[in-house]
Structure formats: structure tokens, C-alpha cells
Coordinates of C-alpha atoms in Angstrom, one line a residue:
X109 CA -19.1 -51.0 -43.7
X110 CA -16.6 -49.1 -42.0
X111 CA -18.0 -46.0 -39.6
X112 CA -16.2 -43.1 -37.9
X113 CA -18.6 -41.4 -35.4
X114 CA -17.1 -38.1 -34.0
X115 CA -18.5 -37.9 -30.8
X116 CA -18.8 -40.0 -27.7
X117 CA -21.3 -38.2 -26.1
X118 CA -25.1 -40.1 -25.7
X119 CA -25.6 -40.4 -29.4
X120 CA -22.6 -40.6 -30.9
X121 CA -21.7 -43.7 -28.2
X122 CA -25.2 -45.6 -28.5
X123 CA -25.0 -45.1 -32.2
X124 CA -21.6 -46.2 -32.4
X125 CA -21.9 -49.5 -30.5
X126 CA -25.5 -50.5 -32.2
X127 CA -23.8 -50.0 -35.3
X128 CA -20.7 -51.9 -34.6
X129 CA -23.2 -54.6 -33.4
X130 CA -25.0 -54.7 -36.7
X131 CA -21.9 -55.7 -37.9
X132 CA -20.2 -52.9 -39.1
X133 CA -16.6 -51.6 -38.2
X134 CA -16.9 -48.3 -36.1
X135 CA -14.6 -46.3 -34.8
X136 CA -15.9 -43.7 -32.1
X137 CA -13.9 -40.4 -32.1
X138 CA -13.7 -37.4 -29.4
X139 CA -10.7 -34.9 -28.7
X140 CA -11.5 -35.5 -24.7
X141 CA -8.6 -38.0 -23.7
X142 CA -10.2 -38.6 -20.4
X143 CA -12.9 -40.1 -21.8
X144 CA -11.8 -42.0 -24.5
X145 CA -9.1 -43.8 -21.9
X146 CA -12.1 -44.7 -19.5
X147 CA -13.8 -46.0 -23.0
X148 CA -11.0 -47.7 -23.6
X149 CA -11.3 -49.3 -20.2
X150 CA -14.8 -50.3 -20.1
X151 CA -16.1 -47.0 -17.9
X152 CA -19.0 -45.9 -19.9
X153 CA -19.5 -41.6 -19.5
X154 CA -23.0 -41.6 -19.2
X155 CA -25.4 -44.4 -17.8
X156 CA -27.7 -46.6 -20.1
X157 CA -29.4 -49.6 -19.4
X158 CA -27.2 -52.2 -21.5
X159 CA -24.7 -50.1 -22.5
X160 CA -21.6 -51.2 -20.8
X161 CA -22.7 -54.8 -21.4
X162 CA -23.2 -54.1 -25.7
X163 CA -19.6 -51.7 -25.8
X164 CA -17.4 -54.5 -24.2
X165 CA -18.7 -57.1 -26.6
X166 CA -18.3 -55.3 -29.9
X167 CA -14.9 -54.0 -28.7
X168 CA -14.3 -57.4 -27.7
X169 CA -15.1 -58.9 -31.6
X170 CA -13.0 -56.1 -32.7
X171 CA -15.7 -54.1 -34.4
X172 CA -15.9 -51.0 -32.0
X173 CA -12.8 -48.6 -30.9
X174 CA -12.1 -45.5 -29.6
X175 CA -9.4 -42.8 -30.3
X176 CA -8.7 -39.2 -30.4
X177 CA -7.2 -39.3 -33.7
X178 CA -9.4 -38.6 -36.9
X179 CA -7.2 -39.6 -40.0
X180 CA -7.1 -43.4 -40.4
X181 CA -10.6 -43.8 -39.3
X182 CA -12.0 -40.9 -41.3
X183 CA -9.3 -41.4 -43.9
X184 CA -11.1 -45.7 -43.8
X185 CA -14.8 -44.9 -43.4
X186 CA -17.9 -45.1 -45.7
X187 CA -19.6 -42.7 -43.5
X188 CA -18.5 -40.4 -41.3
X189 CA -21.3 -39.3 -38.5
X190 CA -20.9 -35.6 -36.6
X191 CA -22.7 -36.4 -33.4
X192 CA -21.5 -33.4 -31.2
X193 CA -23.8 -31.5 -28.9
X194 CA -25.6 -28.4 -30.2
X195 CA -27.0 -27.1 -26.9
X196 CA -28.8 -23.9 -27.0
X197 CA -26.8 -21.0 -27.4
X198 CA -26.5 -18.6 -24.7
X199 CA -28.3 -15.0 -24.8
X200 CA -30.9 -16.0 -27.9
X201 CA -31.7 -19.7 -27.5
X202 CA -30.6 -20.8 -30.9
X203 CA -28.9 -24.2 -31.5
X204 CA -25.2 -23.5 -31.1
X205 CA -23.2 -24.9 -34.0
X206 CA -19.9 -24.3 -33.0
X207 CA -18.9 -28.0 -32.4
X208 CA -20.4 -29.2 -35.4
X209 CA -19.1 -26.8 -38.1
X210 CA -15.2 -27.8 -36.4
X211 CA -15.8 -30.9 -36.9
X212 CA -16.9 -30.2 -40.6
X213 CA -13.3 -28.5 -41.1
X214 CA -11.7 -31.3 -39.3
X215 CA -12.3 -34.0 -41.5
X216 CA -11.8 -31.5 -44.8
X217 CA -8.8 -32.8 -45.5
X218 CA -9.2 -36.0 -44.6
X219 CA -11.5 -37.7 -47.1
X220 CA -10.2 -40.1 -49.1
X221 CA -13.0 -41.4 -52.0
X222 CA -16.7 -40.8 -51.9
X223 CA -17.6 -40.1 -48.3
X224 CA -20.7 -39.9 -46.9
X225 CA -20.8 -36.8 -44.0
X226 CA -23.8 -37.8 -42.0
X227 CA -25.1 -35.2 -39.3
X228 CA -26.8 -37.6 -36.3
X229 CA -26.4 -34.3 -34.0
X230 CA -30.1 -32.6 -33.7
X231 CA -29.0 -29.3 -35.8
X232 CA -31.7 -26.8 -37.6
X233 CA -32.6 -26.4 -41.1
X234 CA -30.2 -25.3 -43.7
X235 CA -27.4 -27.3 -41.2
X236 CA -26.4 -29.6 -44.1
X237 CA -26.2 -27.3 -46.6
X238 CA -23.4 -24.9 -44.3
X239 CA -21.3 -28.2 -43.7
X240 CA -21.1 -28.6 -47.8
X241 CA -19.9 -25.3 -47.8
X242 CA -17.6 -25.8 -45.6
X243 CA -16.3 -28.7 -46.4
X244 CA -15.8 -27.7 -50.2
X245 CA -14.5 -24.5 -49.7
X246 CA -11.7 -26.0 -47.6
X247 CA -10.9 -28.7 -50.7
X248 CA -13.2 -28.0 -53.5
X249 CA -11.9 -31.6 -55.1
X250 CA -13.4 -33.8 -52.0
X251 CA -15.9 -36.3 -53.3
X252 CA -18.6 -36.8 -50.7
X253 CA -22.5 -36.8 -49.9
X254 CA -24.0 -34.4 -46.9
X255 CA -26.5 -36.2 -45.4
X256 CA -29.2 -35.3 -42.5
X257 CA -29.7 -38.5 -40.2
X258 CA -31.6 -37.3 -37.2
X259 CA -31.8 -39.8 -34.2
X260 CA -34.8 -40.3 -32.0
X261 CA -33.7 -42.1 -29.2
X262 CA -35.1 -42.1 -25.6
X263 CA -33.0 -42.0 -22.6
X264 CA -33.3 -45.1 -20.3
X265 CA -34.6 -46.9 -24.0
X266 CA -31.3 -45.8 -26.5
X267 CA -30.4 -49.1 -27.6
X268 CA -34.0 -50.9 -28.1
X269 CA -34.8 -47.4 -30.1
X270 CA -32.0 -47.8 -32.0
X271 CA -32.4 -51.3 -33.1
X272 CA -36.2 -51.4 -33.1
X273 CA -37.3 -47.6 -34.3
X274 CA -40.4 -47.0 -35.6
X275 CA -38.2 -45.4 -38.7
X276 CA -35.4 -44.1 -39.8
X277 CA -35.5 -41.3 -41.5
X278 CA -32.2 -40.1 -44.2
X279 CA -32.5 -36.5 -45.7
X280 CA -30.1 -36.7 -49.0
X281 CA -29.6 -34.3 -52.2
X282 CA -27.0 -37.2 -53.5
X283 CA -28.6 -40.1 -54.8
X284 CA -25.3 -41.8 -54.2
X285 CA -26.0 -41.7 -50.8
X286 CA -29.1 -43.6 -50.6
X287 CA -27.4 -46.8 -51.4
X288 CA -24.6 -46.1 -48.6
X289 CA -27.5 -45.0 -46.2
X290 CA -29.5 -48.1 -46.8
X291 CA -26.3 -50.8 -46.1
X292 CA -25.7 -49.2 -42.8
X293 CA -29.5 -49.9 -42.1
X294 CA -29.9 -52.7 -43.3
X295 CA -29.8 -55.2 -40.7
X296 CA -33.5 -53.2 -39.8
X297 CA -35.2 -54.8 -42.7
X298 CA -35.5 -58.0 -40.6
X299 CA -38.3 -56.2 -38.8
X300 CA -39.8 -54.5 -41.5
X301 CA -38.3 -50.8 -40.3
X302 CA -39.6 -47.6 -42.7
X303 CA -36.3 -46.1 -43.7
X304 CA -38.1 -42.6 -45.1
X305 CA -35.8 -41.0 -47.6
X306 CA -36.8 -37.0 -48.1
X307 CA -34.7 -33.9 -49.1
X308 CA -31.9 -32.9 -46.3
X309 CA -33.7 -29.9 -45.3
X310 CA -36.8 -31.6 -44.5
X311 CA -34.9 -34.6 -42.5
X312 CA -33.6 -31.8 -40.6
X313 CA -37.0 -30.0 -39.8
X314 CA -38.5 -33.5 -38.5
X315 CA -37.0 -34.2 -35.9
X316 CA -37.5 -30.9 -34.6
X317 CA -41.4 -31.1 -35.7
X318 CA -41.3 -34.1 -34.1
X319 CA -39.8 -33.3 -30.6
X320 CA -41.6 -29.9 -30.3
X321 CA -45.1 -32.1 -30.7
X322 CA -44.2 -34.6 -28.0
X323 CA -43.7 -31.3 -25.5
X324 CA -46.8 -29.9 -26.3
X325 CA -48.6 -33.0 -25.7
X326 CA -46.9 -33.0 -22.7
X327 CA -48.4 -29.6 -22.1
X328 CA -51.4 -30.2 -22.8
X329 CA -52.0 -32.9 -20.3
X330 CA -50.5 -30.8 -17.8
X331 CA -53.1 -27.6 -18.4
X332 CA -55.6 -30.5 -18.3
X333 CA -54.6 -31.7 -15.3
X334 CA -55.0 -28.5 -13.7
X335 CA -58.6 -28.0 -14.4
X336 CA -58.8 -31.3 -13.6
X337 CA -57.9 -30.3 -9.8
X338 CA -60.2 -27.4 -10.2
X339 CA -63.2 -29.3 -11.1
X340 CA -62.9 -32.5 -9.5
X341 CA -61.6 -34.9 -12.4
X342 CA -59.1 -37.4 -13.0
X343 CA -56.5 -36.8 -15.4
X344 CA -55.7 -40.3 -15.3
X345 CA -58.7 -41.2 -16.5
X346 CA -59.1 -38.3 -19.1
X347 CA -55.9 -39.3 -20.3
X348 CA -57.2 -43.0 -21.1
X349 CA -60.1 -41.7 -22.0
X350 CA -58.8 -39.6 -25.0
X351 CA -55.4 -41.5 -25.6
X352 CA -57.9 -44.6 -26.7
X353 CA -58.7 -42.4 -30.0
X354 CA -55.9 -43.9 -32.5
X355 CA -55.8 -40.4 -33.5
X356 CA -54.2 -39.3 -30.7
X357 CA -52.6 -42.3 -28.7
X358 CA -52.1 -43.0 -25.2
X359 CA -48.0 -41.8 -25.0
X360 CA -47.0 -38.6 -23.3
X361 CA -50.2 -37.8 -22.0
X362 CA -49.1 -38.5 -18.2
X363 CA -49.1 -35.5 -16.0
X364 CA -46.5 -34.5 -14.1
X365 CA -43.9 -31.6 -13.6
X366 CA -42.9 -30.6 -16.6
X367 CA -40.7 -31.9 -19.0
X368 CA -36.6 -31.8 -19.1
X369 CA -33.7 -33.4 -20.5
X370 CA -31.2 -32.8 -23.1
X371 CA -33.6 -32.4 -26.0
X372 CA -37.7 -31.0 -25.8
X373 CA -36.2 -28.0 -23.8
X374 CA -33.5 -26.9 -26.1
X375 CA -35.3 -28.3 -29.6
X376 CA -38.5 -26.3 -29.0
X377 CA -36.6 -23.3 -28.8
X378 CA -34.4 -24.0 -31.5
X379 CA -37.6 -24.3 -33.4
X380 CA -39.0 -21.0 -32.1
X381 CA -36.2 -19.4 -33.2
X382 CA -35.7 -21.0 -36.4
X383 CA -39.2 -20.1 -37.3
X384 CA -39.2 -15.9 -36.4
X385 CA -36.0 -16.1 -38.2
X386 CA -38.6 -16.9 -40.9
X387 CA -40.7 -14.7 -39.9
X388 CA -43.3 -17.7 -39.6
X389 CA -43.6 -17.9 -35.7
X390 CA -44.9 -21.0 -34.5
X391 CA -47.3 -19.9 -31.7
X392 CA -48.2 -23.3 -30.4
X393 CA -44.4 -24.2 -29.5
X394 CA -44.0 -20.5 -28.4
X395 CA -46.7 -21.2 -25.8
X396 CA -45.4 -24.6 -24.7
X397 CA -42.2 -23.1 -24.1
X398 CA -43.6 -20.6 -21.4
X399 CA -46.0 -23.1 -19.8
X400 CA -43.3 -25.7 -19.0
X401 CA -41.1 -23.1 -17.9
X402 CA -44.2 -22.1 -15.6
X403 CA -45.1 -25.1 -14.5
X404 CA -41.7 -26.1 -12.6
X405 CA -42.2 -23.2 -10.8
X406 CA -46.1 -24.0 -9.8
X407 CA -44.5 -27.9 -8.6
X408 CA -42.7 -25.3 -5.5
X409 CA -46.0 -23.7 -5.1
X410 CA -47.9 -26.7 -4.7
X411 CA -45.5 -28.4 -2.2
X412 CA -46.2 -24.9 -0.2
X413 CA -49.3 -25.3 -0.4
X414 CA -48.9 -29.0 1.0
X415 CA -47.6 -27.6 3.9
X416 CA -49.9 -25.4 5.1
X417 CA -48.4 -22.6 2.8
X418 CA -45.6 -22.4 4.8
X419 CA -41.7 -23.8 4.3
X420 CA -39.7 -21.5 6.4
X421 CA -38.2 -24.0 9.0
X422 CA -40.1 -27.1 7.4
X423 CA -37.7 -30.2 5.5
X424 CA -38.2 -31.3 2.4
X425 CA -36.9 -34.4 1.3
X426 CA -37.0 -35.2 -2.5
X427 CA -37.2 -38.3 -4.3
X428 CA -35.6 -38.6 -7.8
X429 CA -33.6 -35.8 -9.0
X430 CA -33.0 -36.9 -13.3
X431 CA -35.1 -35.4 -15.7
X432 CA -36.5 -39.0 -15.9
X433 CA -35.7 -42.4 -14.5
X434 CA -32.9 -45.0 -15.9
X435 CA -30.6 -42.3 -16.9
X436 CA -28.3 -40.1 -14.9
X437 CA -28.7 -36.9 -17.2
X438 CA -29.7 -33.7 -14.9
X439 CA -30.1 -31.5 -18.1
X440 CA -33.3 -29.2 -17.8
X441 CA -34.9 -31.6 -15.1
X442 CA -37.5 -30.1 -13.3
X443 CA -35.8 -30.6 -9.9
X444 CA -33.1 -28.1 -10.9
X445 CA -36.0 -25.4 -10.9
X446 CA -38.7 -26.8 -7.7
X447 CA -35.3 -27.3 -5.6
X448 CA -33.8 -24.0 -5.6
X449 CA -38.0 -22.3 -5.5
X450 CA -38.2 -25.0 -2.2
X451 CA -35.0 -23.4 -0.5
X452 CA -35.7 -19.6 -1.7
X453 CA -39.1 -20.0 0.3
X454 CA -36.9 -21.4 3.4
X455 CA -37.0 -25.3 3.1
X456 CA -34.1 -27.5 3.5
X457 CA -34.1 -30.2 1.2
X458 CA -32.8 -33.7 1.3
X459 CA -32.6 -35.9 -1.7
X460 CA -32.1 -39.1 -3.4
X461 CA -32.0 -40.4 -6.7
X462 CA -30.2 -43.8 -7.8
X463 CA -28.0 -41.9 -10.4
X464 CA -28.3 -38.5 -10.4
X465 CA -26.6 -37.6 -7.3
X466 CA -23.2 -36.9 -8.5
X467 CA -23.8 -35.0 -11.7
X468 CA -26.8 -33.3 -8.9
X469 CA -24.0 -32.4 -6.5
X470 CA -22.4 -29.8 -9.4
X471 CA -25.9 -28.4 -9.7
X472 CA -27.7 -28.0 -6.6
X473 CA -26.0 -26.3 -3.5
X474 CA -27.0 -26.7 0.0
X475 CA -29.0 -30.4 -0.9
X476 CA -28.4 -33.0 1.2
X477 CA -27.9 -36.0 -0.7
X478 CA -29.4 -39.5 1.2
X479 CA -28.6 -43.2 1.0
X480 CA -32.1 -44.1 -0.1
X481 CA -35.7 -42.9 0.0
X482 CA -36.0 -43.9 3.8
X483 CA -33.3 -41.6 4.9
X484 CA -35.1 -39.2 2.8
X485 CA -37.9 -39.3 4.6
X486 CA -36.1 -39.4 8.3
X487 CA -37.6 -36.1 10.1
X488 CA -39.2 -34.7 6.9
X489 CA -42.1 -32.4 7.1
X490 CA -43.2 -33.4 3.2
X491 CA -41.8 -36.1 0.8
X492 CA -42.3 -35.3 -2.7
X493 CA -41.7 -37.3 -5.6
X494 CA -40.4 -35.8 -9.1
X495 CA -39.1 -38.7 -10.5
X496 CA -40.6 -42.1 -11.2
X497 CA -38.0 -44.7 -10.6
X498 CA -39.4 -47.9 -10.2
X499 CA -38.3 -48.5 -6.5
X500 CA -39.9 -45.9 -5.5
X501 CA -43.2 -47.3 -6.6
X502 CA -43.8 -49.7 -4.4
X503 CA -42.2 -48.3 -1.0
X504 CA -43.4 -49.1 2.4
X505 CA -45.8 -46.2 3.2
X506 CA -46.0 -47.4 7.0
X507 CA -42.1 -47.0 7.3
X508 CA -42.2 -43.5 5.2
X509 CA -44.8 -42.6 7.5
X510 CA -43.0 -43.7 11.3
X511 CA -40.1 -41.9 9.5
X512 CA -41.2 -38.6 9.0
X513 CA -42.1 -35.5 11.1
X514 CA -45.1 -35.0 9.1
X515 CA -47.1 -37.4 7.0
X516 CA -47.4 -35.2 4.0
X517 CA -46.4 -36.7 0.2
X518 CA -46.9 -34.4 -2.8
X519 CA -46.8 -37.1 -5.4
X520 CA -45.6 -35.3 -9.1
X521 CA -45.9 -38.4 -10.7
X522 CA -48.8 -39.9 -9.7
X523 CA -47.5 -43.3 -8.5
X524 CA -49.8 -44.1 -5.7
X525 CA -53.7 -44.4 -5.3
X526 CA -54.3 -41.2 -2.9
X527 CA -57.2 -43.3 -1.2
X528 CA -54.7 -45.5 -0.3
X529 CA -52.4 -43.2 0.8
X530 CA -55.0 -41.1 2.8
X531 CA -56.2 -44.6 4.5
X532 CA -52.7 -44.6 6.2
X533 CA -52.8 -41.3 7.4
X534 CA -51.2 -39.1 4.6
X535 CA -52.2 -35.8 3.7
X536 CA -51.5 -36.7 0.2
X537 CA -51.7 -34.6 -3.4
X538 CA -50.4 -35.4 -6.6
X539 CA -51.0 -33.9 -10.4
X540 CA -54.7 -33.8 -12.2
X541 CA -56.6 -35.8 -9.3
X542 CA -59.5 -35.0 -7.2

């Protein structure tokens, strides 16, 4: 089949290329010329494990290109996916539809046959129906199919999600575009993939269902963790402990610092705001909104705390600065809040991160970015750990220790056994354990 995917961002790329290596012919599409000559090159905008490696082989076998033009490959395509960001919009928190709805008078005019419009970006209810609108009201002859295609892909894991989901899910009010819908994903039935078809307003609401009960969890486990502290338990072990129940499952039920990234932040309150628009408030996400917000905050507190409740003068060196490891993204991460809460209370902070320090730089002023997690911890009074990249799991306590000014680690991730840690010396405190 032949795809047009406006957008080059995350979803629109990883889409794009897993597509093209189904099989299909896809043609990615973004109005940024920059980027779509360093495509064209074999850069890749963001980094994803595997990415750079699947792009140059599909554009190799000539299924996968890039322009800035719309009307041949819009004009050609089967399906035409908007995958443009909708981050929230500034002053109310709502998901900002700008891009999306110029990309909807965009292609107008150029549909040529029965097309199917197929929204990939994460956009709230009643999305579809207002690109319909638009669409028809610019040429009230088009022949197409709206369709809601939400995509649940994890940073750091994009293209395994993508080719091995645990479904699919296709919101359509066209029957016609079932049989387009199920083509595309075809190559899934191999491994059995649910492809769950449902009306376009309630593909829509999943994925935002979906997101906003992942962050809770999250939030839960991080309230637990707390008591935990207070009373002497393990949230490790709680965690295991309940996640064995098949009713509730072991994932995202690892304390830490609160969650980030380009989605649970901005989805949950998209979905708050979606639902008082309503006027059917969803209190739960309401709360788990506020306690993440919180809880960045607290991460500071507890590094003060570390230090004898004291940072004025004191260095602070910081391990992992992305939201979460094997992706560069900075969006929302919890660094961007304990960081400039380290530095307000007089701490200067040092940092590493394998891929976050350039996108960092933009973000955080006054941060002195490091060569590696040794230099970090050159003349540091604490070493804290926000981000669990996998070399820094097994780093060479005895060297971090020689290194520093004061053996202190406040591990948010919980990557090292504190008895361990304490044997060498460390004063050492991480999330939920005694």
C-alpha cells in the first residue's frame, strides 16, 4: 500500500519506517527543510535504538522517502497519517490542535479517490469528527474515511512496540476503512496481534484512558514508597509482592522520581480537561497530576536532606538527565524540576547523561555538563542518580567514592543494594527502602 505520514517527529518517523519495512511504500512529510535534508542524509532527529539502522535500509529498497512537498505523495496514498505534535496548550493545559487541524486543510484539496485520513497524533475526543469537518467543508466532493489510530509506543522500545504490540487499536465510522486499516496491519497477523476495531471517538478516548492509568500506577507506587520509608518497608518487595496478582501486574510499579516525557504529563491533563469540559471530572487523574508534580519537588528535598539539610556551598553532581534511559527526549523529565530546586537552595550541579546533554544545555542554565559519571563525581559532596541508564548500574563504587568530597549517593532509582553501598562507606538513600 502506499502511505503518506505527515510528520517526522517520533511517531510519524518510527511509524513511517516500520511501515515501509512491512512492505509498504511510505513517504514521510514535514514543512521543516532542515530536517528532512538531514533525513535525507541518514541523520536521524531524535535518537532510537535501531532507528538509523531500519531508515537507511527501507530508503535503501526504495520503500521510504522524505519531502516537504504534500501533493504527489498525498495525491498517491491509500492512507494518509497526521502525526504532528499536540503538546499541551499553554494557559489551560488542553491538547493544542493547531498543527493537526492545518494539516487537515492541507491535504483538502489534495485527495485524489477514497482516502483514508488516519490521526496517529495523541488528540482528544471528538478530534476525528473536527478533521471531517474540515476537510468537507473545504471540498464537500472528497471521498475519504476519518479514522482514529492511536499509537502506544515506548521511548528507547518504538520499533519492537510497533512491530510486536500487544494491539492495535482503529476507531472508524466508515466501514470502508476497515478493510484499508487491516492491509496496512497485516503483516501483524503472523503473531497473532488483536487489531480492536471500535467507534472513532472511543479509539480516541483509549489511549488517553490508557496513558492516564499507567501514571497513576506510577503514583501509586510512589505514595507507597513513602510510607514505606516511614515504616520501615521495602517497596521493592511490596511491589513484587502485589505485581504477582495477574490482576494487577508487575509493570510500572518501580518507584522513583516521578514520571516525565512527551506523553503521561501532557495526556493526563488533556484528559482532566477533556473530562470538566464534560462536567465529569475525573478525580483520580486530577490527583495524580498534583502528586507527580509534588513529587519532583520532594526528589530536591530529599537530596537536602542527604546532606545534612544543607546545599549552600555543597556540589551536586547528577547522573542521567532524560526522562528515561535509551532516548534523548528532555520533555517533562524530572531533572528539569530537582535541578533548578538543587541550585535555588545553593548547590552547584554537575551532570551527565549519554544523550541528553545537548537538548539539556537549551534547558538547564548554570549545569556543568561532564564526560562521564566519574567526572561527575570528582569533588562532589552528593551523587544522585535520576536516571537509570544501564552503565550506570554497575559503576565502580570504590572509584566514585576516592572521587568525591563526600561519600553521599541518593539513589532515585533504586539501582544498588544500600547494604552494599553502606559496606563501602556511603551514606546512601534511595526511594521506598528502609
Amino acid at each position: 500500500m502506499r502511505v503518506a505520514m505527515i510528520g517526522t517527529g517520533y511517531v510519524g518517523l518510527v511509524s513511517g519506517a516500520c511501515f515501509a519495512d512491512f512492505g509498504h511504500t511510505v513517504t514521510c512529510i514535514d514543512k521543516d527543510e532542515t530536517k528532512i535534508a538531514k533525513l535525507e542524509r541518514g541523520e536521524m532527529p531524535i535518537f532510537e535504538p535501531g532507528l538509523e539502522q531500519l531508515v537507511a535500509r527501507n530508503v535503501r529498497e526504495e520503500r521510504l522517502s522524505f519531502t516537504t512537498q504534500s501533493a504527489k505523495a498525498v495525491g498517491e496514498a491509500d492512507a494518509v497519517f497526521i502525526a504532528v505534535g499536540t503538546p499541551s496548550r499553554r494557559g489551560d493545559g488542553h491538547a493544542d490542535l493547531t498543527y493537526v487541524y492545518a494539516v487537515a486543510e492541507e491535504i483538502a484539496p489534495l485527495l485524489d479517490g477514497f482516502t483514508v485520513v488516519v490521526t496517529k497524533s495523541t488528540v482528544p475526543v471528538g478530534t476525528g469528527d473536527e478533521i471531517d469537518r474540515i476537510i468537507r467543508a473545504a471540498r464537500p466532493s472528497v471521498d475519504l474515511a476519518v479514522v482514529s489510530n492511536p499509537e502506544f509506543l515506548r521511548e528507547g522500545a518504538a520499533i519492537n512496540d510497533f512491530k510486536r504490540p500487544d494491539r492495535v487499536v482503529v476507531g472508524i465510522e466508515d466501514e470502508r476503512a476497515r478493510a484499508v486499516m487491516s492491509e496496512l496491519y497485516r503483516p501483524l497477523n503472523l503473531n497473532e496481534t488483536p487489531i480492536l476495531f471500535t467507534g472513532r471517538r472511543t479509539s480516541e478516548l483509549i489511549k488517553y484512558a490508557a496513558n492516564a492509568f499507567l501514571a497513576m500506577k506510577i503514583t501509586y507506587i510512589n505514595e507507597i514508597a513513602d510510607l514505606c520509608e516511614a515504616v520501615g518497608a521495602d517497596v521493592q518487595q511490596v511491589s513484587r509482592g502485589i505485581g504477582l496478582d495477574n490482576r494487577i501486574g508487575t509493570k510500572f510499579l518501580h518507584a522513583g522520581p516521578g514520571y516525565g516525557g512527551s506523553c503521561f504529563p501532557k495526556d493526563t491533563v488533556a484528559l482532566v480537561r477533556t473530562a470538566q469540559a464534560y462536567k465529569t471530572p475525573v478525580h483520580l487523574i486530577e490527583a495524580t497530576v498534583k502528586v507527580n508534580d509534588e513529587r519532583k519537588l520532594k526528589m530536591a528535598e530529599k537530596v537536602k536532606a542527604a546532606l545534612g539539610g544543607e546545599l549552600a556551598g555543597k556540589t551536586v553532581g547528577v547522573l542521567g538527565l532524560t526522562f528515561k534511559p535509551n532516548t534523548d527526549d528532555m520533555r517533562e523529565a524530572p531533572a528539569l524540576a530537582i535541578i533548578p530546586a538543587l541550585q535555588a537552595a545553593g548547590a552547584a550541579v554537575k551532570a551527565f547523561d549519554p544523550q541528553g546533554m545537548t537538548e539539556a544545555s537549551h534547558l538547564l542554565e548554570k549545569v556543568a555538563f561532564c564526560v562521564g559519571p566519574y567526572d561527575v563525581a570528582q569533588d562532589a559532596d552528593a551523587l544522585v542518580i535520576i536516571t537509570e541508564w544501564d552503565q550506570f548500574r554497575a559503576l565502580d563504587l570504590r572509584r566514585i567514592k576516592a572521587a568525591m568530597r563526600q561519600p553521599v549517593i541518593v539513589d532515585l532509582r533504586n539501582i544498588y543494594r544500600p547494604d552494599e553501598a553502606r559496606s563501602l562507606g556511603f551514606s546512601y538513600s534511595s526511594i521506598g527502602r528502609a
